[in-house]
Tab-separated table of C-alpha atoms in Angstrom:
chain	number	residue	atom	x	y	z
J	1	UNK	CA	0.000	0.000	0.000
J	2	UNK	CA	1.145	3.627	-0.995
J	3	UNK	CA	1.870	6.076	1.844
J	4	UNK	CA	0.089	8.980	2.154
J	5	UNK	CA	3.444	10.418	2.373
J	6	UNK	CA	4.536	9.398	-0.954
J	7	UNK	CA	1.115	10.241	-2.297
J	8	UNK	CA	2.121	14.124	-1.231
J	9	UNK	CA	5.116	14.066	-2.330
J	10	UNK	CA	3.057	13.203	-5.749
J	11	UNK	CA	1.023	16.219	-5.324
J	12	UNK	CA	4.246	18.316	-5.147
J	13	UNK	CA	5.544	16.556	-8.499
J	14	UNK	CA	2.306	17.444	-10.184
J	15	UNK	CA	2.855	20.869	-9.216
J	16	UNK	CA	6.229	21.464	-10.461
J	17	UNK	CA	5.204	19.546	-13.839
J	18	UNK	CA	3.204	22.154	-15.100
J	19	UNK	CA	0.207	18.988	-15.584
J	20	UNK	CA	2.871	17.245	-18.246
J	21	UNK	CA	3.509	13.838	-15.759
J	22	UNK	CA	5.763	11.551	-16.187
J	23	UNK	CA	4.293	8.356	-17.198
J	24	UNK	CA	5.410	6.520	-13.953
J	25	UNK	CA	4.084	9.785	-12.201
J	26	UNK	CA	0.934	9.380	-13.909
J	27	UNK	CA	0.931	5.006	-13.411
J	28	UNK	CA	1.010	6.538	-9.445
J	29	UNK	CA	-1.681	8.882	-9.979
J	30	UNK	CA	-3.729	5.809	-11.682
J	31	UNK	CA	-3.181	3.465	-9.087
J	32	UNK	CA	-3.814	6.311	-6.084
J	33	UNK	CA	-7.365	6.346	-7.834
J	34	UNK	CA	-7.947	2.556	-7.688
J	35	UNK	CA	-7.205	2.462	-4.546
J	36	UNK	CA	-10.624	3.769	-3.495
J	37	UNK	CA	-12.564	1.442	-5.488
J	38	UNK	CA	-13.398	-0.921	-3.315
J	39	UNK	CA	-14.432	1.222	-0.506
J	40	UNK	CA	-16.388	3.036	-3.073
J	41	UNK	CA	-18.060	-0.211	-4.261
J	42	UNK	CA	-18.897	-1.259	-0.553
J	43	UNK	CA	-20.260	2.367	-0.302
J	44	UNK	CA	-22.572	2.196	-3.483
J	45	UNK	CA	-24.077	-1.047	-2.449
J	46	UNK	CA	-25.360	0.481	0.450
J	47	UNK	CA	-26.520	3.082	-0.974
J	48	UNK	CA	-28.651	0.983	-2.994
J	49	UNK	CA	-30.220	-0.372	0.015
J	50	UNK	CA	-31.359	3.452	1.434
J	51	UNK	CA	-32.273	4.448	-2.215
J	52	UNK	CA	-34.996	1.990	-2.011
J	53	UNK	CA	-36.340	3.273	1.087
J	54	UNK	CA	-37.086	6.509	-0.028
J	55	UNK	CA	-37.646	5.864	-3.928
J	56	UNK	CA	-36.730	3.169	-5.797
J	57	UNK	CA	-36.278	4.968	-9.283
J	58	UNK	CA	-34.120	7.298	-7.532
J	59	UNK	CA	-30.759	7.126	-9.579
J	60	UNK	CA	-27.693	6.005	-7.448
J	61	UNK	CA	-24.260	6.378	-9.783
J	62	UNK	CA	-20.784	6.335	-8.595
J	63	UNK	CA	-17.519	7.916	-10.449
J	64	UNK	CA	-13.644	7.714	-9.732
J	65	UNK	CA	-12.417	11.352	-9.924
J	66	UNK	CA	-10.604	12.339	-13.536
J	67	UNK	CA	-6.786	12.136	-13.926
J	68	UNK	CA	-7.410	15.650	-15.716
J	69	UNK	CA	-9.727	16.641	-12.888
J	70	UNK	CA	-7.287	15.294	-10.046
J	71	UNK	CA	-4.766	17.656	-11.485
J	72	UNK	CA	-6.565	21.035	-12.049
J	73	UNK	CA	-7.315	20.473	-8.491
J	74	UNK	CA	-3.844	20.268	-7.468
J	75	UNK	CA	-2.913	23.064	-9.013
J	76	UNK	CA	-5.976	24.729	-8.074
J	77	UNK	CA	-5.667	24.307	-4.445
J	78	UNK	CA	-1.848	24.205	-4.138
J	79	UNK	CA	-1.697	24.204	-0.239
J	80	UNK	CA	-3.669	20.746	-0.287
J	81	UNK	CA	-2.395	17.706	0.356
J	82	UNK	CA	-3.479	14.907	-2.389
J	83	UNK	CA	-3.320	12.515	0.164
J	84	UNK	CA	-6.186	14.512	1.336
J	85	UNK	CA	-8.453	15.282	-1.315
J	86	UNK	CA	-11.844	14.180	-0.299
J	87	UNK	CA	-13.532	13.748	-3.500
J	88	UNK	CA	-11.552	11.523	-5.452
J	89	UNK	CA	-14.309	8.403	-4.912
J	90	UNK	CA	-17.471	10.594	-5.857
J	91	UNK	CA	-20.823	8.725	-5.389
J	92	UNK	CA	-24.216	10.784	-6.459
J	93	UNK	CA	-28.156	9.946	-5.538
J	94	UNK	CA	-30.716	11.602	-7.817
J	95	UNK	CA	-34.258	12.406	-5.950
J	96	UNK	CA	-37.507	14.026	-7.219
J	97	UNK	CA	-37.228	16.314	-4.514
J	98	UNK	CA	-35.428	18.206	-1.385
J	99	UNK	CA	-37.912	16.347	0.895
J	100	UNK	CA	-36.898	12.854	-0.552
J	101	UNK	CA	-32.993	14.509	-0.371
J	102	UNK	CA	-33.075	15.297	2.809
J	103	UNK	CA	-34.537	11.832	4.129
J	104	UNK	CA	-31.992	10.042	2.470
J	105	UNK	CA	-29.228	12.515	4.335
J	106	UNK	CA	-31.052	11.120	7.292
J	107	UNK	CA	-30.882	7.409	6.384
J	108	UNK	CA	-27.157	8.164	5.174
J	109	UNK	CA	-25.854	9.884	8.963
J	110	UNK	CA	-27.422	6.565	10.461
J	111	UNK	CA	-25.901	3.641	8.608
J	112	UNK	CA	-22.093	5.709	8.107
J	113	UNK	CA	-19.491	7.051	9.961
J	114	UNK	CA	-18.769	10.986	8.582
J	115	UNK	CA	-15.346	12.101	8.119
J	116	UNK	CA	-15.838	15.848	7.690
J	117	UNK	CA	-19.027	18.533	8.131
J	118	UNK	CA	-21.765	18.239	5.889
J	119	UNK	CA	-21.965	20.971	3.266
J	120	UNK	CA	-25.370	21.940	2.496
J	121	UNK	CA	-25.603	23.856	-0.704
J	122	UNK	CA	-29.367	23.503	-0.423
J	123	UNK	CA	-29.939	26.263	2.489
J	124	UNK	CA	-26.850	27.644	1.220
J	125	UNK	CA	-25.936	27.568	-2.669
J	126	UNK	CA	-22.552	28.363	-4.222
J	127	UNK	CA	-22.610	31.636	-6.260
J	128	UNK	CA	-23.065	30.770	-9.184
J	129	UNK	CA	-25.964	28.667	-8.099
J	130	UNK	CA	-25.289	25.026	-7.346
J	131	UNK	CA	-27.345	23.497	-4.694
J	132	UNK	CA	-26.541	20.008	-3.252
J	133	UNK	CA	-25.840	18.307	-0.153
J	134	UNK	CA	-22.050	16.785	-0.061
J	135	UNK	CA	-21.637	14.317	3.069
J	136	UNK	CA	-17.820	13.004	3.536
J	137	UNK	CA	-17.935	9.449	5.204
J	138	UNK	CA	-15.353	6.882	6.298
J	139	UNK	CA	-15.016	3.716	5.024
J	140	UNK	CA	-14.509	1.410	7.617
J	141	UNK	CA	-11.868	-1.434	6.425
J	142	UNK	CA	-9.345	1.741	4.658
J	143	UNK	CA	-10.385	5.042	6.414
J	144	UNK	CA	-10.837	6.449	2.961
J	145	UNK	CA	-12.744	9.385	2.651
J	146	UNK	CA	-15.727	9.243	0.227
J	147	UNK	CA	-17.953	11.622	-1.375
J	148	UNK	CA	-21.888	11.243	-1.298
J	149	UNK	CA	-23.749	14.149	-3.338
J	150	UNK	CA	-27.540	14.354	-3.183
J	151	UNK	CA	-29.393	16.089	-5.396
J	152	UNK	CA	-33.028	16.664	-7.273
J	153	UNK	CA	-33.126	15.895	-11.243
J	154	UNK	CA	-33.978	19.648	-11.173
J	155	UNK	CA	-30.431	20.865	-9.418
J	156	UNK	CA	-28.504	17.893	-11.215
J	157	UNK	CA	-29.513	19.045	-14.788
J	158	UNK	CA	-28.826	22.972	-13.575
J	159	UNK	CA	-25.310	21.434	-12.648
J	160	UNK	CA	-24.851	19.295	-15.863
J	161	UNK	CA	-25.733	22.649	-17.873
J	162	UNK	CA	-23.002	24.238	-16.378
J	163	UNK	CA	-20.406	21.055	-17.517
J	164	UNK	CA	-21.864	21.526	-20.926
J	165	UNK	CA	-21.429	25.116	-21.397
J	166	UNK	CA	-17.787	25.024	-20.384
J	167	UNK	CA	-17.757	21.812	-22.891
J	168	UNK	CA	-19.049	24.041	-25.930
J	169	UNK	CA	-17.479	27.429	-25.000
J	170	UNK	CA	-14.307	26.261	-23.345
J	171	UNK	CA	-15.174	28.090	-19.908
J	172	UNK	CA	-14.245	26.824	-16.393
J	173	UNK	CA	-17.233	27.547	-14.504
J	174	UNK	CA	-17.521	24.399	-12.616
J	175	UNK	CA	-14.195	25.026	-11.432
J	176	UNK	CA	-13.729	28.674	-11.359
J	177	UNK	CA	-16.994	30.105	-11.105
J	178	UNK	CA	-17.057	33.889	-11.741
J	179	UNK	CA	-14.165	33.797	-12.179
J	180	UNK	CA	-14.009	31.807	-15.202
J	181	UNK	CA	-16.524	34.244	-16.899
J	182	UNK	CA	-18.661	36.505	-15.001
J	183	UNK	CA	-21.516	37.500	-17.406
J	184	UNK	CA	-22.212	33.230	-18.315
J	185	UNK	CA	-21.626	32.509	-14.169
J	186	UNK	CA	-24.305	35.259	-13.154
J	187	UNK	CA	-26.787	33.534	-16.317
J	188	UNK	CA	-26.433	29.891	-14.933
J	189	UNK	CA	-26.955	31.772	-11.618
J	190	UNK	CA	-30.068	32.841	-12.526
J	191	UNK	CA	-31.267	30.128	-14.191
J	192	UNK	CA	-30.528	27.536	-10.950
J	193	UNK	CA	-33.086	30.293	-9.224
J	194	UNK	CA	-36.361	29.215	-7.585
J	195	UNK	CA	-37.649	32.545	-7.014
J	196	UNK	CA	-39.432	34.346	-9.980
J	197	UNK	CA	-36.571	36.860	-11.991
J	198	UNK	CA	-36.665	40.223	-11.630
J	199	UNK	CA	-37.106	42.143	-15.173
J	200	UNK	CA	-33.467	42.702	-15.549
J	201	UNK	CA	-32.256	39.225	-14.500
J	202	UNK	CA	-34.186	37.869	-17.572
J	203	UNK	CA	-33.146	40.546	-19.686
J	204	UNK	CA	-29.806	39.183	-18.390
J	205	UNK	CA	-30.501	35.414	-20.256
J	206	UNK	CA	-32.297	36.863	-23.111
J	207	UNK	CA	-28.991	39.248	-23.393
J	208	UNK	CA	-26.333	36.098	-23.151
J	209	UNK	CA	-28.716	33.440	-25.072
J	210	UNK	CA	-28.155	36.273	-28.054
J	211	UNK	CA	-24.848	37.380	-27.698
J	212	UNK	CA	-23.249	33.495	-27.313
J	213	UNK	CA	-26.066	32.259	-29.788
J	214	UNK	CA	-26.557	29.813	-27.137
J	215	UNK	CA	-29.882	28.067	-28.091
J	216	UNK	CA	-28.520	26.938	-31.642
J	217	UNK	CA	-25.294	25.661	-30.258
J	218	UNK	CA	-27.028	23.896	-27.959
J	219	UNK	CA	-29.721	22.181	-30.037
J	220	UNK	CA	-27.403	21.391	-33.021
J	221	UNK	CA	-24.990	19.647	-30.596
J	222	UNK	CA	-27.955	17.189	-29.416
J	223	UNK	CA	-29.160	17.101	-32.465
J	224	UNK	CA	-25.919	15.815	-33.850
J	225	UNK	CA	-25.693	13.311	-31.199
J	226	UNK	CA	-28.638	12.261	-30.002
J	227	UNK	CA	-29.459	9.269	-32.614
J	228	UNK	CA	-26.357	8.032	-32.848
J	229	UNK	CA	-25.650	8.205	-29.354
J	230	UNK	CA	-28.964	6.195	-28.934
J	231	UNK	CA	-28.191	3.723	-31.083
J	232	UNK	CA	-25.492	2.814	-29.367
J	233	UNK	CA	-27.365	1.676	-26.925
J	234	UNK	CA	-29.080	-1.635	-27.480
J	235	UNK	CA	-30.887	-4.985	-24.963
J	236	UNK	CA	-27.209	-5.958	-23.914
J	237	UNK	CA	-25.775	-2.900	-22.863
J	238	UNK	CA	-28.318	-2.836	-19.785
J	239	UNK	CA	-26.745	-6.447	-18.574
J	240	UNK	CA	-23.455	-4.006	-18.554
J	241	UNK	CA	-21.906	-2.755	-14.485
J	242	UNK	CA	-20.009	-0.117	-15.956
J	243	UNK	CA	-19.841	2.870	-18.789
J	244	UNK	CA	-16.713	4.472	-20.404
J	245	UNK	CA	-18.447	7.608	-22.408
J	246	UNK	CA	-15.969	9.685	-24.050
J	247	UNK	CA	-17.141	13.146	-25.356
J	248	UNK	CA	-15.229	15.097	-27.893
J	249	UNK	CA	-16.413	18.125	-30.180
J	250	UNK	CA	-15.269	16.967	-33.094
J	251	UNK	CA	-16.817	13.480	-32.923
J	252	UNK	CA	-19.982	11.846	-31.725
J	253	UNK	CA	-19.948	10.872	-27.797
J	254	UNK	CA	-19.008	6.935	-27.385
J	255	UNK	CA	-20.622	4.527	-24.671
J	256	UNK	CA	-18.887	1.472	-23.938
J	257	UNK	CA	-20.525	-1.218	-21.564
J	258	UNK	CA	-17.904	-3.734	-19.754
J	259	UNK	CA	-18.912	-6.612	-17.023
J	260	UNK	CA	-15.791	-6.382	-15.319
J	261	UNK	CA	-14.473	-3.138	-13.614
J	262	UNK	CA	-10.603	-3.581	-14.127
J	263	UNK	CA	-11.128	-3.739	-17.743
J	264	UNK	CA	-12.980	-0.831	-17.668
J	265	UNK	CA	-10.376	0.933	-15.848
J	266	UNK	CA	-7.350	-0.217	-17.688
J	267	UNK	CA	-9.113	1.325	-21.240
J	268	UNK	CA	-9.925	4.469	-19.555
J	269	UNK	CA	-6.213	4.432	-18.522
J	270	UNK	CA	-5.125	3.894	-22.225
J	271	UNK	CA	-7.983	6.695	-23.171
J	272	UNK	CA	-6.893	9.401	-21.123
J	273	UNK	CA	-3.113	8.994	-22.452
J	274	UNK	CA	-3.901	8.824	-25.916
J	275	UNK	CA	-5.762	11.963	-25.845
J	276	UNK	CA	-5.635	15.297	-24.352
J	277	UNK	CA	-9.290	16.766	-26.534
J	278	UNK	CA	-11.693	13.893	-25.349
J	279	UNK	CA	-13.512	14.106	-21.867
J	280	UNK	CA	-14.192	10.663	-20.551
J	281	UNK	CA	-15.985	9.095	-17.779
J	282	UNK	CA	-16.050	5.923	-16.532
J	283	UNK	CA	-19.176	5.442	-14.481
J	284	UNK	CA	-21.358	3.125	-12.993
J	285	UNK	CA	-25.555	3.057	-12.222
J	286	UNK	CA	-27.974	0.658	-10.184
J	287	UNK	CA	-30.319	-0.991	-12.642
J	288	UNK	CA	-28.102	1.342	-16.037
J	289	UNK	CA	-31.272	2.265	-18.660
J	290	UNK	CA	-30.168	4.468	-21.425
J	291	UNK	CA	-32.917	7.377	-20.013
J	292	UNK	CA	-31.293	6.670	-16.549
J	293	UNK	CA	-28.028	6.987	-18.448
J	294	UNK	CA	-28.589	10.237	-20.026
J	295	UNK	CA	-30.108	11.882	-17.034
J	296	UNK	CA	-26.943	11.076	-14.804
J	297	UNK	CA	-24.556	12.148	-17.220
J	298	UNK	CA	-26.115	14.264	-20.238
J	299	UNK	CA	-23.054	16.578	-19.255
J	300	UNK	CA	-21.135	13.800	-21.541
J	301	UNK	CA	-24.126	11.845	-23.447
J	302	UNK	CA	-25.138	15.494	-24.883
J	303	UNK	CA	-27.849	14.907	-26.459
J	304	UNK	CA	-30.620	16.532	-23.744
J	305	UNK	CA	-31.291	18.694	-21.401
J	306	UNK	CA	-34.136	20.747	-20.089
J	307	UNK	CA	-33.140	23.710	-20.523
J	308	UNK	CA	-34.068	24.713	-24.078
J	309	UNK	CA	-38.134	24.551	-22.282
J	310	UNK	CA	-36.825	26.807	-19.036
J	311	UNK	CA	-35.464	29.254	-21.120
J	312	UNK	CA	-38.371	29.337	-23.167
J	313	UNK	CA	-41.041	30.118	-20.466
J	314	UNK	CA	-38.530	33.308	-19.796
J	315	UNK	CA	-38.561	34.212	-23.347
J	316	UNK	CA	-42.175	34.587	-23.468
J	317	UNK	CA	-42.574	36.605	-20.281
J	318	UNK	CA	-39.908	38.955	-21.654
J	319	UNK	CA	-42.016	38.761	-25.255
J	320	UNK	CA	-45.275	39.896	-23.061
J	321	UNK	CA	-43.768	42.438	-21.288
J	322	UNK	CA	-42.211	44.362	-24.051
J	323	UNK	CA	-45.816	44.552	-25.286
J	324	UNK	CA	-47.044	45.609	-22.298
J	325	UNK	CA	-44.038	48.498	-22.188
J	326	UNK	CA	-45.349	48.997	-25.953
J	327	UNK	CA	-42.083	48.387	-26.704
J	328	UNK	CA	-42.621	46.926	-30.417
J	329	UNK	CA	-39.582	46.751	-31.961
J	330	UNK	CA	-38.226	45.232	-28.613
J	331	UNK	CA	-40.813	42.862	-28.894
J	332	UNK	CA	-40.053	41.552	-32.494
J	333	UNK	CA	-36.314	41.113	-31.105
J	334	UNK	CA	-37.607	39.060	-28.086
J	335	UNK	CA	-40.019	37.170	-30.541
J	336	UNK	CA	-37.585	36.305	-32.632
J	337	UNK	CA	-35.662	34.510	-29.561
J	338	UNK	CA	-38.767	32.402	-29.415
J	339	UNK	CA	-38.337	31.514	-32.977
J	340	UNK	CA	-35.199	30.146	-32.598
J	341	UNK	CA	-36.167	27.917	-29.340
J	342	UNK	CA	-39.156	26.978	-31.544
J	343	UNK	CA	-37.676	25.992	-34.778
J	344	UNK	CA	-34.662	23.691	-32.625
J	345	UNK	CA	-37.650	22.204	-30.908
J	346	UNK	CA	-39.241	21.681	-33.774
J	347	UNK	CA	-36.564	20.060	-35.438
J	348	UNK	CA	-35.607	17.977	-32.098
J	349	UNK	CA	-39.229	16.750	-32.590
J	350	UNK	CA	-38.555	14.758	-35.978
J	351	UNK	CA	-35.192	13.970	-35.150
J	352	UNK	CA	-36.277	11.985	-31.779
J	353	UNK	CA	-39.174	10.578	-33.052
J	354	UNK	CA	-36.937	8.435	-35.772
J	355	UNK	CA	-34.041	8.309	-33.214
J	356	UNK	CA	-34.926	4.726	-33.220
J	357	UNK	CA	-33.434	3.928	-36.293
J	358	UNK	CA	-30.184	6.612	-36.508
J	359	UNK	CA	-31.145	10.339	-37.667
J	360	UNK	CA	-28.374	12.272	-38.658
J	361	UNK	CA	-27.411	15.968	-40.256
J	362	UNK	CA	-26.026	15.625	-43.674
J	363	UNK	CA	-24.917	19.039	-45.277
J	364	UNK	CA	-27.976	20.773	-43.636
J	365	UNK	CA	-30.696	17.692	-44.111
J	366	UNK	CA	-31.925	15.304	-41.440
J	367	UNK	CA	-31.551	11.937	-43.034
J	368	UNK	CA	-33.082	8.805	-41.300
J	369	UNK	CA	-30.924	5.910	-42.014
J	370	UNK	CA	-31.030	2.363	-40.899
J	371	UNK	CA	-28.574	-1.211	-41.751
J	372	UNK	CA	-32.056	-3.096	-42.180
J	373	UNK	CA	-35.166	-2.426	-44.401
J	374	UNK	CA	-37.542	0.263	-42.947
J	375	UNK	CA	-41.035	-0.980	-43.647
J	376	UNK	CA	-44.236	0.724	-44.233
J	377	UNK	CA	-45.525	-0.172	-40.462
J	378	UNK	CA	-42.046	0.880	-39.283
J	379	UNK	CA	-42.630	4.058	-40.903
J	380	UNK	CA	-46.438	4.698	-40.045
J	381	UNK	CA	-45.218	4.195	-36.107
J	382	UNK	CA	-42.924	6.681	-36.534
J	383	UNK	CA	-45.067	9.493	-38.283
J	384	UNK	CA	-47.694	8.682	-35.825
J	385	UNK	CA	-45.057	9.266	-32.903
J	386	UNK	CA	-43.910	12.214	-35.167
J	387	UNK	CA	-47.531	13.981	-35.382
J	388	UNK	CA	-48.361	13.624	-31.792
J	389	UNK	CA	-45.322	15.054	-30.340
J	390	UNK	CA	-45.796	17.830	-33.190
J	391	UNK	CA	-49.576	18.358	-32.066
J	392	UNK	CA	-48.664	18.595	-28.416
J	393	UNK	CA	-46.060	21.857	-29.220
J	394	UNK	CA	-49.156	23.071	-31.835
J	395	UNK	CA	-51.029	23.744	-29.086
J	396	UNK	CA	-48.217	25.288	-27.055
J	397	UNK	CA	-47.657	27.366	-29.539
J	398	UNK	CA	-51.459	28.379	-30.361
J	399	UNK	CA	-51.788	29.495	-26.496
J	400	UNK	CA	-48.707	31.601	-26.662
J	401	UNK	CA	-49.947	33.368	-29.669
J	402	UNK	CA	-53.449	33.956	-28.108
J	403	UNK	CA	-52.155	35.565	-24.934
J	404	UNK	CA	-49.747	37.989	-27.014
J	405	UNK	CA	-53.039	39.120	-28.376
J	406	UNK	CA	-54.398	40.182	-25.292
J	407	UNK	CA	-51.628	42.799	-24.814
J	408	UNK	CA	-50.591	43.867	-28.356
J	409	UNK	CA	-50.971	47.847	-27.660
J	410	UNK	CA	-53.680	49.764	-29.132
J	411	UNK	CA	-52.832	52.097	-31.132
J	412	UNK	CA	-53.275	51.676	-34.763
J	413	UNK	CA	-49.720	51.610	-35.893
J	414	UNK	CA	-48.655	49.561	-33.051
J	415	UNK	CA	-51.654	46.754	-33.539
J	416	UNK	CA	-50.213	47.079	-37.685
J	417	UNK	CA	-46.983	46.412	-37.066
J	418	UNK	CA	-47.584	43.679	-34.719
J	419	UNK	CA	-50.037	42.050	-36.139
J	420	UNK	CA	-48.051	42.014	-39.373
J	421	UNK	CA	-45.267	40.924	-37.642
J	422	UNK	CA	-46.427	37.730	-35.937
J	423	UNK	CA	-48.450	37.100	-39.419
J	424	UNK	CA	-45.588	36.011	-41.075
J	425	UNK	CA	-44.441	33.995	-38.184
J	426	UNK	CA	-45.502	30.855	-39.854
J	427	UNK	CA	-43.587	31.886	-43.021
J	428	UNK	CA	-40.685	32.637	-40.916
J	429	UNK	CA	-40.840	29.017	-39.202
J	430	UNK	CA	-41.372	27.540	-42.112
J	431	UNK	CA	-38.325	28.588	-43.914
J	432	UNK	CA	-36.287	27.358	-41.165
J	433	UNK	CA	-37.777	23.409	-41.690
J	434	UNK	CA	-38.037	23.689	-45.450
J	435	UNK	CA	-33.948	24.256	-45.368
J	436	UNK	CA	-34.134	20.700	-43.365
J	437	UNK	CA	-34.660	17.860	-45.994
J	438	UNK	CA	-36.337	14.637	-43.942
J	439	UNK	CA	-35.760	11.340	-46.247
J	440	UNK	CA	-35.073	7.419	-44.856
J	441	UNK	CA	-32.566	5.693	-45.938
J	442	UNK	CA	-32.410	1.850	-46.032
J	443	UNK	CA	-31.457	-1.029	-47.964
J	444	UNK	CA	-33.734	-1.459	-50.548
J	445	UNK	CA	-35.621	1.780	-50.705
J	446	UNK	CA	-32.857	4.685	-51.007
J	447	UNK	CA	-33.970	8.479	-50.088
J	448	UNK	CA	-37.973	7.259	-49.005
J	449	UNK	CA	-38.948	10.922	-48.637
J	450	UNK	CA	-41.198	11.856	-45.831
């Protein structure tokens, strides 16, 4: 077993490296990590046994920190001690709610020993607004320190938006907060927020969704990955323990399933050396489902996230007010936000409803492809799957339209304008899905156009 003395001396090797290790230096790094994985095991299987006494679809996952992680910490925190870092075995519980969160705390102080206060970003949240609880416990045989995070789907996907901004833009907010960039930490700030946003706060997201054109990025990204990443993802891959998922931006994300954990661990090993670009994870979940999947780790599946909906329900607010402020031409600006979130929605529509098969973007046309012969009845599920998602946002849509009414301003010129303005809305969406070709492709009946 390594001392924790020559696990600090480590640390102080790291730091004088400038994150370029040695590869014996880094063989020490790898085998500092696996030396929590049993304790971390031991702790995930009793986790399992509390999930199910507070909600059995709750999500329990569990994550050996990064290499790359591991050493932007060391270099962020210089005066710590790597034998000391308390979050290198990382275990997370997903709950509907704070009230199911907090009972599992409960359950949690009860069956462990702590090593450390609990931090309770619930009552208190960081900054830039992450809310969680962390509890540091003890594992019993080692004395290794482990990390438990609970959290609500609703704060885990505000955290995973976070992972995949800095993915797209390049940012360091996770790590760095304001820091890393003050105008994007004060909009996922605002966004985490329970409480109802003050004027200027959403003026705030409608400002930064604009400026970093942040609503494309986003949807082409899942739209690029989201069939393929599905179709990765077949009846086997749930008999899997453990998933490597590798992210990159110039490629599609890659989940690999393995039985056995060392395996696992010796190609994430291999991974991380043979690339500096890719972000990969290696990852277990209780009962793995591909939805389960997603949810726990969309910061690397990227192919969904909530947000697109959040931000939309700010969007029109903003859209409503500027009428009521008879604010036209601000209005048209706003409304033309909206037109954006509703075209990518539009378009996620038809790409998930043939995700079954593989939908992908070819030279600005969504192409359904599949390696077996798409039938008529295939075909006739999907449409049908196709029209009733597209029905349901219809009528979304229809309501939006009929409350701007109510507060268009009176005025002649101002009812003209926008009246004429939200007229051609259609014409305006429209051109958007026309430049989108949708044909299947398949083995015996090339380009079947839709």
């Amino acid at each position: 077993m390594v001392s924790n003395e020559q696990i600090n001396r480590l640390g102080k090797r790291i730091l004088l490296s400038n994150g370029k290790l040695e590869n014996s230096d880094l063989k020490e790094l790898q085998d500092f990590r696996l030396s929590f994985y049993e304790p971390m095991r031991d702790t995930f299987n009793r986790l399992v046994m509390i999930k199910s006494q507070v909600r059995t679809s709750a999500i329990v996952a569990f994550r050996l920190k990064r290499i790359s992680t591991i050493i932007n910490k060391v270099f962020r925190e210089e005066k710590m001690k790597l034998s000391r870092m308390g979050d290198v075995a990382g275990l997370r519980m997903i709950f509907d709610n704070d009230t199911e969160v907090f009972k599992a705390r409960d359950l949690i102080l009860k069956e462990f020993d702590l090593s450390g206060k609990i931090r309770d970003y619930i009552d208190n949240p960081k900054p830039i607004g992450y809310r969680g609880l962390h509890i540091y416990v003890k594992d019993r045989k080692t004395g290794k320190r482990i990390e438990i995070q609970l959290r609500t789907v609703k704060h885990h996907n505000w955290s995973t938006l976070v992972e995949i901004t800095d993915f797209i833009y390049g940012t360091r907010l996770k790590e760095l907060g304001y820091d890393s960039d003050p105008e994007f930490a004060e909009f996922h700030s605002l966004m985490s927020s329970d409480k109802e946003l003050e004027k200027q706060e959403a003026e705030l997201i409608y400002k930064v969704l604009e400026k970093r054109d942040f609503i494309n990025k986003l949807s082409n990204l899942f739209r690029r990955n989201s069939a393929k990443v599905r179709a990765q993802w077949n009846p086997k891959m749930s008999k899997n323990k453990y998933f490597l998922i590798e992210a990159s931006k110039t490629s599609f994300p890659i989940i690999t399933g393995y039985k056995n954990y060392s395996k696992a661990e010796e190609d994430y090993f291999k991974k991380y050396k043979e690339s500096d670009e890719t972000e990969i994870v290696l990852a277990t979940i209780n009962k793995p489902t591909f939805s389960q999947l997603s949810l726990a780790y969309s910061n690397y599946i990227l192919s969904y996230h909530t947000f697109i909906s959040d931000a939309e329900d700010i969007i029109k607010n903003l859209a409503i007010r500027a009428l009521e402020d008879k604010k036209v031409s601000r209005f048209k600006n706003i409304f033309c936000t909206y037109e954006t979130i509703q075209s990518n929605v539009l378009l996620g529509i038809v790409s998930d409803s043939f995700s079954t098969i593989v939908s992908t973007t070819r030279n600005g046309q969504l192409t359904v492809t599949s390696d077996r012969k798409i039938t008529r009845s295939d075909l006739n599920k999907f449409l049908k799957r196709l029209n009733s998602s597209l029905a349901s946002r219809t009528s979304k849509h229809k309501h939006f339209m009929q409350e701007l009414e109510l507060y268009i301003p009176n005025s002649k010129y101002s009812k003209w304008r926008c009246e004429k303005f939200l007229k051609s809305h259609d014409k305006r969406i429209s051109k958007i899905l026309k430049e989108q070709t949708i044909s299947v492709d398949n083995q015996s009946d090339k380009q079947l156009l839709i």
